[in-house]
Tab-separated table of C-alpha atoms in Angstrom:
chain	number	residue	atom	x	y	z
A	1	MET	CA	76.603	76.434	201.096
A	2	LYS	CA	74.099	78.409	203.227
A	3	ASN	CA	73.794	81.761	204.348
A	4	THR	CA	73.416	82.101	208.096
A	5	PRO	CA	71.374	84.916	208.893
A	6	MET	CA	72.294	87.761	211.248
A	7	PRO	CA	71.203	87.748	214.410
A	8	PRO	CA	68.586	90.238	215.447
A	9	ARG	CA	70.172	93.535	217.075
A	10	LYS	CA	69.483	94.067	220.724
A	11	LYS	CA	69.627	97.944	220.642
A	12	PRO	CA	68.072	99.957	218.092
A	13	LEU	CA	70.553	102.171	215.909
A	14	LYS	CA	70.891	105.857	217.130
A	15	ALA	CA	70.695	108.822	214.833
A	16	LYS	CA	73.855	110.620	214.420
A	17	LYS	CA	73.769	114.404	214.691
A	18	PRO	CA	74.705	116.374	211.392
A	19	MET	CA	78.108	118.025	210.975
A	20	ASN	CA	78.400	121.507	211.374
A	21	ARG	CA	80.450	121.868	207.878
A	22	GLY	CA	81.761	125.101	206.953
A	23	LYS	CA	80.062	127.131	209.495
A	24	GLY	CA	82.403	127.522	212.107
A	25	PRO	CA	82.155	126.879	215.723
A	26	LYS	CA	78.720	127.044	217.686
A	27	GLN	CA	77.950	130.528	218.583
A	28	SER	CA	77.397	130.995	222.363
A	29	GLY	CA	73.891	132.269	223.493
A	30	GLY	CA	73.199	135.794	224.261
A	31	LYS	CA	72.384	138.899	221.919
A	32	PRO	CA	74.182	139.245	218.664
A	33	LYS	CA	77.227	141.833	218.629
A	34	PRO	CA	76.088	144.723	216.903
A	35	SER	CA	77.857	145.039	213.278
A	36	ARG	CA	80.041	148.125	212.535
A	37	PRO	CA	78.774	150.355	209.933
A	38	LYS	CA	80.281	149.317	206.321
A	39	THR	CA	79.733	152.651	204.633
A	40	ALA	CA	78.671	156.197	205.497
A	41	ALA	CA	74.955	157.475	206.320
A	42	LYS	CA	72.950	158.646	203.228
A	43	PRO	CA	73.034	162.216	204.698
A	44	VAL	CA	76.571	162.097	204.802
A	45	VAL	CA	76.924	160.942	201.190
A	46	ASP	CA	74.539	163.488	199.822
A	47	LEU	CA	76.904	166.117	201.273
A	48	VAL	CA	79.779	164.381	199.707
A	49	LYS	CA	78.041	164.468	196.559
A	50	GLU	CA	76.971	168.077	196.955
A	51	ARG	CA	80.420	169.024	197.374
A	52	SER	CA	81.804	167.200	194.252
A	53	GLY	CA	78.758	168.161	191.965
A	54	GLY	CA	78.702	164.612	191.071
A	55	TRP	CA	82.417	164.413	189.303
A	56	CYS	CA	85.438	162.743	190.718
A	57	GLU	CA	87.160	164.800	193.086
A	58	ILE	CA	90.570	162.883	192.658
A	59	GLY	CA	90.859	163.570	188.876
A	60	LEU	CA	94.463	161.736	189.044
A	61	LYS	CA	93.486	159.181	186.158
A	62	CYS	CA	90.366	160.825	184.646
A	63	ARG	CA	91.470	164.608	185.351
A	64	GLY	CA	88.105	165.051	186.915
A	65	MET	CA	86.290	164.282	183.751
A	66	ALA	CA	84.599	160.997	185.232
A	67	PRO	CA	81.155	161.000	187.094
A	68	ALA	CA	81.663	159.742	190.692
A	69	THR	CA	80.396	156.578	191.461
A	70	GLU	CA	82.106	155.312	194.851
A	71	ARG	CA	83.369	156.963	197.749
A	72	ALA	CA	87.236	156.635	198.684
A	73	HIS	CA	88.193	156.846	202.472
A	74	ARG	CA	91.093	159.248	203.043
A	75	MET	CA	91.838	157.394	206.544
A	76	GLY	CA	91.046	153.745	205.851
A	77	LYS	CA	88.187	152.031	207.804
A	78	GLY	CA	90.685	149.543	209.626
A	79	SER	CA	92.925	152.444	210.651
A	80	GLY	CA	90.337	155.324	211.360
A	81	GLY	CA	87.999	152.634	212.971
A	82	VAL	CA	84.183	152.748	212.801
A	83	GLY	CA	81.628	152.558	215.897
A	84	LYS	CA	79.794	154.542	218.286
A	85	LYS	CA	82.814	155.973	219.869
A	86	ASN	CA	84.810	156.764	216.625
A	87	LEU	CA	82.835	157.452	213.304
A	88	VAL	CA	86.028	159.423	211.398
A	89	SER	CA	86.157	156.908	209.003
A	90	ASN	CA	82.698	157.871	207.306
A	91	GLU	CA	82.581	161.384	207.994
A	92	ALA	CA	82.371	163.941	205.148
A	93	ALA	CA	85.960	165.177	205.595
A	94	ASN	CA	87.217	161.830	205.454
A	95	LEU	CA	85.437	160.824	202.464
A	96	LEU	CA	86.078	161.835	198.627
A	97	ASP	CA	83.556	161.276	195.442
A	98	ALA	CA	85.645	159.011	193.190
A	99	CYS	CA	85.613	157.100	189.918
A	100	HIS	CA	86.521	153.413	190.194
A	101	ASP	CA	90.160	154.176	188.192
A	102	CYS	CA	91.187	156.924	190.698
A	103	HIS	CA	89.781	154.839	193.764
A	104	VAL	CA	91.901	151.812	192.722
A	105	LEU	CA	95.009	154.176	192.059
A	106	ILE	CA	95.100	155.799	195.465
A	107	ASP	CA	93.961	152.605	197.631
A	108	LYS	CA	96.132	149.984	195.782
A	109	ASP	CA	98.514	151.310	193.000
A	110	ASP	CA	99.767	154.157	194.271
A	111	VAL	CA	99.430	154.850	198.107
A	112	ALA	CA	102.551	156.717	198.549
A	113	GLY	CA	101.566	159.290	196.012
A	114	ALA	CA	98.374	159.521	197.426
A	115	GLU	CA	99.523	160.177	201.013
A	116	ARG	CA	101.815	163.073	199.651
A	117	MET	CA	98.580	164.911	198.289
A	118	GLY	CA	96.381	164.411	201.296
A	119	LEU	CA	94.477	161.780	199.530
A	120	LYS	CA	95.091	159.066	201.787
A	121	LEU	CA	96.035	159.887	205.664
A	122	ARG	CA	97.707	157.390	208.017
A	123	HIS	CA	95.803	156.549	211.378
A	124	GLY	CA	97.709	158.858	213.845
A	125	LYS	CA	97.350	162.054	215.724
A	126	SER	CA	95.479	164.238	213.275
A	127	ARG	CA	91.915	164.245	212.001
A	128	PRO	CA	90.987	164.429	208.181
A	129	ASP	CA	89.327	167.873	208.704
A	130	GLU	CA	92.643	169.154	210.046
A	131	MET	CA	95.060	167.777	207.039
A	132	PRO	CA	94.893	169.551	203.819
A	133	VAL	CA	94.069	167.547	200.389
A	134	HIS	CA	94.805	168.439	197.084
A	135	LEU	CA	91.467	167.908	194.993
A	136	HIS	CA	91.527	168.086	191.017
A	137	ASN	CA	88.048	169.952	191.049
A	138	HIS	CA	89.325	172.548	193.566
A	139	ASN	CA	92.469	173.337	191.672
A	140	GLY	CA	94.514	173.384	194.720
A	141	TRP	CA	94.979	172.570	198.380
A	142	VAL	CA	92.040	172.908	200.526
A	143	LEU	CA	90.637	171.675	203.888
A	144	LEU	CA	87.241	169.665	204.177
A	145	ASP	CA	84.980	169.703	207.187
A	146	ASN	CA	82.180	167.514	208.112
A	147	ASN	CA	79.395	169.751	206.859
A	148	GLY	CA	80.301	169.257	203.019
A	149	ASN	CA	81.935	173.005	202.988
A	150	VAL	CA	85.686	173.440	201.460
A	151	ARG	CA	88.085	176.058	202.144
A	152	ARG	CA	91.572	177.138	200.990
A	153	ALA	CA	94.303	175.379	203.140
A	154	PRO	CA	97.482	177.776	204.429
A	155	GLU	CA	100.175	177.519	202.165
A	156	ALA	CA	102.500	176.702	205.006
A	157	ALA	CA	100.659	173.390	205.701
A	158	CYS	CA	100.764	172.257	202.184
A	159	THR	CA	104.382	170.887	201.495
A	160	PRO	CA	104.018	167.567	199.512
A	161	GLY	CA	104.777	164.673	201.557
A	162	ASP	CA	105.355	166.689	204.743
A	163	LEU	CA	102.132	168.125	205.274
A	164	LEU	CA	100.999	169.619	208.707
A	165	PRO	CA	97.768	170.075	210.278
A	166	VAL	CA	95.676	173.242	210.106
A	167	ILE	CA	94.279	174.186	213.688
A	168	ARG	CA	91.544	176.638	213.917
A	169	LEU	CA	92.844	179.456	216.691
A	170	LEU	CA	89.648	179.517	218.757
A	171	ASN	CA	91.454	179.648	222.062
A	172	ARG	CA	94.619	178.397	223.742
A	173	ALA	CA	92.990	175.552	225.250
A	174	VAL	CA	92.400	174.313	221.421
A	175	VAL	CA	95.959	174.644	220.727
A	176	ASN	CA	97.240	172.983	223.816
A	177	GLU	CA	94.898	170.039	223.082
A	178	ALA	CA	96.201	169.597	219.509
A	179	ALA	CA	99.811	169.990	220.949
A	180	ALA	CA	99.237	167.088	223.269
A	181	ARG	CA	97.188	165.153	220.809
A	182	ARG	CA	100.491	165.247	218.742
A	183	GLY	CA	102.984	164.078	221.655
A	184	HIS	CA	104.084	167.453	222.583
A	185	GLY	CA	101.671	168.395	225.660
A	186	GLU	CA	104.665	168.361	228.004
A	187	CYS	CA	107.048	170.432	226.179
A	188	GLY	CA	106.316	173.512	227.762
A	189	GLY	CA	104.948	175.452	224.957
A	190	TRP	CA	105.181	176.723	221.626
A	191	THR	CA	105.987	179.560	219.039
A	192	TYR	CA	103.441	180.735	216.756
A	193	ALA	CA	104.105	182.902	213.716
A	194	GLN	CA	101.763	184.209	211.171
A	195	ASP	CA	101.552	182.381	207.725
A	196	ALA	CA	104.315	179.773	208.970
A	197	ALA	CA	104.268	176.729	211.014
A	198	THR	CA	103.877	176.779	214.801
A	199	THR	CA	106.878	175.226	216.335
A	200	CYS	CA	106.846	173.501	219.814
A	201	TRP	CA	109.920	174.589	222.407
A	202	CYS	CA	111.504	171.095	221.551
A	203	GLY	CA	111.834	172.359	217.794
A	204	THR	CA	109.228	170.258	215.997
A	205	ALA	CA	106.934	171.854	213.588
A	206	LEU	CA	103.445	170.748	214.996
A	207	PHE	CA	100.795	172.278	212.786
A	208	VAL	CA	99.850	175.769	211.307
A	209	LEU	CA	97.433	177.946	213.272
A	210	GLU	CA	94.665	179.462	211.029
A	211	ILE	CA	92.693	182.500	212.546
A	212	PRO	CA	89.153	182.149	212.031
């Protein structure tokens, strides 16, 4: 039986466009969005290293005997936010020098315990530089600032599991702003007592005032 040859193709074959495998949808034109900073800037990291002396500041597993190799965020990047308008996450008061084991402990293994000690903070109405933290290498409750400094925290603010922010009493406007930030700006006022919690007129303990 003879094979009949195929008739010649009238139209040439068109080359198929390559498939976009695994690369997601095609990007639209325009300028690419600027990426959010994933870690603290070197000057901030240097401040934290100087504060810690190069040793783990958490010390729950290593007892402060391990070199610091990582920076732990007290208020997580996802909750504190990073970007041009909100850089709280990567400021010195929010960062702790940590060894790997202690970092994993407060981020994954015992977050609740870390919150009781101010090592982890929930995103809310208080800033890291206002919240007491129990650091191993300073042997007690302290406040951190964004210049790498450490100072002793008032005892009234340091009940584990019920920590209160510490507000520096620079003027009444600062106190009113802090009260409003905590949702008590319309309550009418507050009651201040030395070395004790400042109480809103509605009866809520707001913060501890620190006289510079």
